[in-house]
């Protein structure tokens, strides 16, 4: 009985050590909410899910609220490394990490602004195809929209794809799976 209690106390103390605890739990929950939001929007554009302007707006707002400075604030120095999946490299490459967080933040702002005035049905100008096909050029020839094109000028679906690219870019560099 006494041994069991001691073990419990030890386990609790270890659980509160660097790299775990409320900061990590909060940011992992935040990331999961972003994943759910991105999945909702993607599902509506892919017709796997019924389109609903209010749900689109709510999901876009979630992405906006959890990127940019809010995302940066979720990764303070002492919270990195195992058992969290945040790599210690975040500290060595702060500028790059923050640039990514702000880049996705700018995209999320643009998407949320579009969602704000989203119509009751998905219109063609919200989809990726139309903007690319304009101008009479071939689809392939027009695909190379410059990376730094003003996101507010892009169709909503295209902005979503750029957002998803930023998720993967950051994960491949700054996240590691911990067993
Ligand atoms: C600037 C970097 C960065 C960006 C951008 C980013 N993530 Fe993450 N994400 C991380 C890091 C680092 C972790 C590991 C966090 C931890 O375990 O403490 C993570 C973890 C996650 C997790 C796992 C959460 C868990 O329960 O362990 C999910 C899901 C996730 N991210 C989804 C997303 C989605 C979806 C996007 C884009 C909309 C995104 N992330 C954008 C850095 C980023």
GROMACS .gro file of C-alpha atoms and ligand atoms in nm:
model
  222
    1UNK     CA    1   0.000   0.000   0.000
    2UNK     CA    2   0.273   0.242   0.101
    3UNK     CA    3   0.482   0.142  -0.199
    4UNK     CA    4   0.188   0.194  -0.429
    5UNK     CA    5   0.134   0.542  -0.290
    6UNK     CA    6   0.499   0.628  -0.331
    7UNK     CA    7   0.488   0.509  -0.689
    8UNK     CA    8   0.185   0.721  -0.754
    9UNK     CA    9   0.353   1.031  -0.614
   10UNK     CA   10   0.660   0.967  -0.828
   11UNK     CA   11   0.453   0.916  -1.139
   12UNK     CA   12   0.265   1.239  -1.078
   13UNK     CA   13   0.587   1.436  -1.021
   14UNK     CA   14   0.742   1.294  -1.336
   15UNK     CA   15   0.433   1.380  -1.529
   16UNK     CA   16   0.479   1.742  -1.431
   17UNK     CA   17   0.840   1.757  -1.548
   18UNK     CA   18   0.968   1.963  -1.840
   19UNK     CA   19   0.809   1.883  -2.172
   20UNK     CA   20   0.473   1.778  -2.043
   21UNK     CA   21   0.204   1.936  -1.832
   22UNK     CA   22  -0.060   2.197  -1.912
   23UNK     CA   23   0.129   2.392  -2.180
   24UNK     CA   24   0.185   2.081  -2.389
   25UNK     CA   25  -0.166   1.951  -2.332
   26UNK     CA   26  -0.313   2.287  -2.433
   27UNK     CA   27  -0.115   2.317  -2.755
   28UNK     CA   28  -0.187   1.957  -2.853
   29UNK     CA   29  -0.559   2.025  -2.801
   30UNK     CA   30  -0.522   2.342  -3.004
   31UNK     CA   31  -0.351   2.152  -3.289
   32UNK     CA   32  -0.631   1.892  -3.283
   33UNK     CA   33  -0.888   2.170  -3.316
   34UNK     CA   34  -0.699   2.309  -3.615
   35UNK     CA   35  -0.693   1.963  -3.770
   36UNK     CA   36  -1.069   1.925  -3.722
   37UNK     CA   37  -1.130   2.272  -3.868
   38UNK     CA   38  -0.910   2.209  -4.171
   39UNK     CA   39  -1.081   1.873  -4.226
   40UNK     CA   40  -1.423   2.036  -4.213
   41UNK     CA   41  -1.334   2.297  -4.475
   42UNK     CA   42  -1.157   2.046  -4.700
   43UNK     CA   43  -1.456   1.813  -4.672
   44UNK     CA   44  -1.694   2.086  -4.784
   45UNK     CA   45  -1.483   2.169  -5.090
   46UNK     CA   46  -1.435   1.800  -5.176
   47UNK     CA   47  -1.811   1.742  -5.138
   48UNK     CA   48  -1.751   1.480  -4.868
   49UNK     CA   49  -1.941   1.705  -4.631
   50UNK     CA   50  -2.242   1.931  -4.682
   51UNK     CA   51  -2.138   2.292  -4.732
   52UNK     CA   52  -2.262   2.529  -4.468
   53UNK     CA   53  -2.153   2.894  -4.467
   54UNK     CA   54  -2.171   2.925  -4.086
   55UNK     CA   55  -1.965   2.609  -4.032
   56UNK     CA   56  -1.712   2.731  -4.290
   57UNK     CA   57  -1.681   3.061  -4.104
   58UNK     CA   58  -1.650   2.892  -3.763
   59UNK     CA   59  -1.376   2.659  -3.890
   60UNK     CA   60  -1.186   2.943  -4.060
   61UNK     CA   61  -1.209   3.146  -3.739
   62UNK     CA   62  -1.060   2.852  -3.546
   63UNK     CA   63  -0.764   2.845  -3.784
   64UNK     CA   64  -0.717   3.221  -3.756
   65UNK     CA   65  -0.736   3.219  -3.376
   66UNK     CA   66  -0.480   2.938  -3.339
   67UNK     CA   67  -0.211   3.051  -3.584
   68UNK     CA   68   0.022   3.352  -3.588
   69UNK     CA   69   0.122   3.494  -3.248
   70UNK     CA   70  -0.112   3.251  -3.066
   71UNK     CA   71   0.074   2.954  -3.215
   72UNK     CA   72   0.412   3.105  -3.129
   73UNK     CA   73   0.303   3.162  -2.769
   74UNK     CA   74   0.217   2.794  -2.732
   75UNK     CA   75   0.583   2.690  -2.770
   76UNK     CA   76   0.790   2.857  -2.495
   77UNK     CA   77   1.150   2.733  -2.454
   78UNK     CA   78   1.105   2.515  -2.146
   79UNK     CA   79   0.822   2.316  -2.302
   80UNK     CA   80   1.010   2.150  -2.589
   81UNK     CA   81   1.145   1.800  -2.632
   82UNK     CA   82   1.011   1.461  -2.513
   83UNK     CA   83   0.760   1.359  -2.398
   84UNK     CA   84   0.612   1.638  -2.612
   85UNK     CA   85   0.646   1.598  -2.987
   86UNK     CA   86   0.788   1.947  -3.025
   87UNK     CA   87   1.151   1.926  -3.133
   88UNK     CA   88   1.422   2.109  -2.941
   89UNK     CA   89   1.521   2.259  -3.280
   90UNK     CA   90   1.236   2.507  -3.238
   91UNK     CA   91   1.462   2.694  -2.999
   92UNK     CA   92   1.759   2.692  -3.236
   93UNK     CA   93   1.550   2.803  -3.532
   94UNK     CA   94   1.313   3.047  -3.364
   95UNK     CA   95   1.310   3.288  -3.660
   96UNK     CA   96   1.211   3.013  -3.902
   97UNK     CA   97   0.949   2.868  -3.667
   98UNK     CA   98   0.794   3.209  -3.610
   99UNK     CA   99   0.801   3.296  -3.979
  100UNK     CA  100   0.608   2.977  -4.052
  101UNK     CA  101   0.359   3.046  -3.775
  102UNK     CA  102   0.306   3.398  -3.909
  103UNK     CA  103   0.284   3.282  -4.270
  104UNK     CA  104   0.006   3.038  -4.188
  105UNK     CA  105  -0.149   3.314  -3.976
  106UNK     CA  106  -0.165   3.550  -4.275
  107UNK     CA  107  -0.325   3.278  -4.485
  108UNK     CA  108  -0.575   3.199  -4.210
  109UNK     CA  109  -0.662   3.571  -4.185
  110UNK     CA  110  -0.729   3.578  -4.559
  111UNK     CA  111  -0.942   3.264  -4.542
  112UNK     CA  112  -1.141   3.392  -4.245
  113UNK     CA  113  -1.204   3.722  -4.426
  114UNK     CA  114  -1.343   3.528  -4.723
  115UNK     CA  115  -1.552   3.306  -4.496
  116UNK     CA  116  -1.694   3.617  -4.331
  117UNK     CA  117  -1.886   3.700  -4.648
  118UNK     CA  118  -1.924   3.346  -4.780
  119UNK     CA  119  -2.239   3.289  -4.983
  120UNK     CA  120  -2.501   3.024  -4.900
  121UNK     CA  121  -2.363   2.786  -5.164
  122UNK     CA  122  -2.007   2.728  -5.285
  123UNK     CA  123  -1.958   2.946  -5.591
  124UNK     CA  124  -1.710   2.875  -5.871
  125UNK     CA  125  -1.489   3.166  -5.772
  126UNK     CA  126  -1.430   3.000  -5.434
  127UNK     CA  127  -1.281   2.697  -5.607
  128UNK     CA  128  -0.928   2.645  -5.717
  129UNK     CA  129  -0.993   2.564  -6.081
  130UNK     CA  130  -1.147   2.890  -6.199
  131UNK     CA  131  -0.870   3.133  -6.112
  132UNK     CA  132  -0.617   2.905  -6.275
  133UNK     CA  133  -0.815   2.861  -6.594
  134UNK     CA  134  -0.863   3.233  -6.647
  135UNK     CA  135  -0.664   3.419  -6.908
  136UNK     CA  136  -0.697   3.152  -7.175
  137UNK     CA  137  -0.363   2.987  -7.093
  138UNK     CA  138  -0.335   2.615  -7.041
  139UNK     CA  139  -0.418   2.489  -6.693
  140UNK     CA  140  -0.069   2.358  -6.644
  141UNK     CA  141   0.096   2.674  -6.764
  142UNK     CA  142  -0.105   2.882  -6.523
  143UNK     CA  143  -0.049   2.661  -6.222
  144UNK     CA  144   0.264   2.835  -6.105
  145UNK     CA  145   0.105   3.113  -5.905
  146UNK     CA  146   0.392   3.288  -5.729
  147UNK     CA  147   0.424   3.173  -5.369
  148UNK     CA  148   0.400   3.526  -5.242
  149UNK     CA  149   0.088   3.617  -5.437
  150UNK     CA  150  -0.150   3.819  -5.221
  151UNK     CA  151  -0.356   3.545  -5.053
  152UNK     CA  152  -0.664   3.767  -5.035
  153UNK     CA  153  -0.677   3.746  -5.415
  154UNK     CA  154  -0.681   3.367  -5.423
  155UNK     CA  155  -0.991   3.146  -5.417
  156UNK     CA  156  -1.076   3.011  -5.071
  157UNK     CA  157  -0.996   2.653  -5.171
  158UNK     CA  158  -0.650   2.757  -5.286
  159UNK     CA  159  -0.584   2.937  -4.958
  160UNK     CA  160  -0.682   2.620  -4.772
  161UNK     CA  161  -0.428   2.420  -4.973
  162UNK     CA  162  -0.154   2.668  -4.890
  163UNK     CA  163  -0.252   2.643  -4.523
  164UNK     CA  164  -0.224   2.264  -4.534
  165UNK     CA  165   0.120   2.297  -4.692
  166UNK     CA  166   0.234   2.509  -4.399
  167UNK     CA  167   0.103   2.247  -4.152
  168UNK     CA  168   0.319   1.981  -4.320
  169UNK     CA  169   0.622   2.203  -4.364
  170UNK     CA  170   0.627   2.284  -3.995
  171UNK     CA  171   0.560   1.926  -3.885
  172UNK     CA  172   0.834   1.778  -4.101
  173UNK     CA  173   1.086   2.018  -3.956
  174UNK     CA  174   0.974   2.078  -3.598
  175UNK     CA  175   0.770   1.780  -3.486
  176UNK     CA  176   0.887   1.430  -3.404
  177UNK     CA  177   0.683   1.127  -3.317
  178UNK     CA  178   0.746   1.017  -2.960
  179UNK     CA  179   0.665   0.661  -2.866
  180LIG     C1  180   0.481   2.652  -3.696
  180LIG     C2  181   0.470   2.509  -3.674
  180LIG     C3  182   0.340   2.435  -3.687
  180LIG     C4  183   0.234   2.463  -3.769
  180LIG     C5  184   0.222   2.576  -3.872
  180LIG     C6  185   0.135   2.362  -3.745
  180LIG     N1  186   0.177   2.275  -3.649
  180LIG    FE1  187   0.075   2.112  -3.580
  180LIG     N2  188   0.227   2.073  -3.451
  180LIG     C7  189   0.346   2.142  -3.441
  180LIG     C8  190   0.428   2.084  -3.338
  180LIG     C9  191   0.568   2.131  -3.299
  180LIG    C10  192   0.354   1.977  -3.282
  180LIG    C11  193   0.393   1.887  -3.162
  180LIG    C12  194   0.334   1.950  -3.035
  180LIG    C13  195   0.361   1.875  -2.907
  180LIG     O1  196   0.352   1.750  -2.906
  180LIG     O2  197   0.392   1.939  -2.806
  180LIG    C14  198   0.229   1.970  -3.358
  180LIG    C15  199   0.128   1.877  -3.335
  180LIG    C16  200   0.013   1.863  -3.412
  180LIG    C17  201  -0.086   1.759  -3.394
  180LIG    C18  202  -0.081   1.647  -3.290
  180LIG    C19  203  -0.146   1.697  -3.162
  180LIG    C20  204  -0.144   1.590  -3.052
  180LIG     O3  205  -0.252   1.557  -3.002
  180LIG     O4  206  -0.036   1.542  -3.016
  180LIG    C21  207  -0.183   1.780  -3.488
  180LIG    C22  208  -0.309   1.697  -3.512
  180LIG    C23  209  -0.146   1.899  -3.564
  180LIG     N3  210  -0.025   1.946  -3.514
  180LIG    C24  211  -0.220   1.954  -3.667
  180LIG    C25  212  -0.185   2.072  -3.735
  180LIG    C26  213  -0.262   2.129  -3.844
  180LIG    C27  214  -0.391   2.069  -3.901
  180LIG    C28  215  -0.197   2.241  -3.883
  180LIG    C29  216  -0.234   2.336  -3.991
  180LIG    C30  217  -0.367   2.388  -3.997
  180LIG    C31  218  -0.078   2.254  -3.799
  180LIG     N4  219  -0.075   2.149  -3.712
  180LIG    C32  220   0.014   2.356  -3.812
  180LIG    C33  221   0.383   2.250  -3.518
  180LIG    C34  222   0.303   2.315  -3.612
   0.00000   0.00000   0.00000
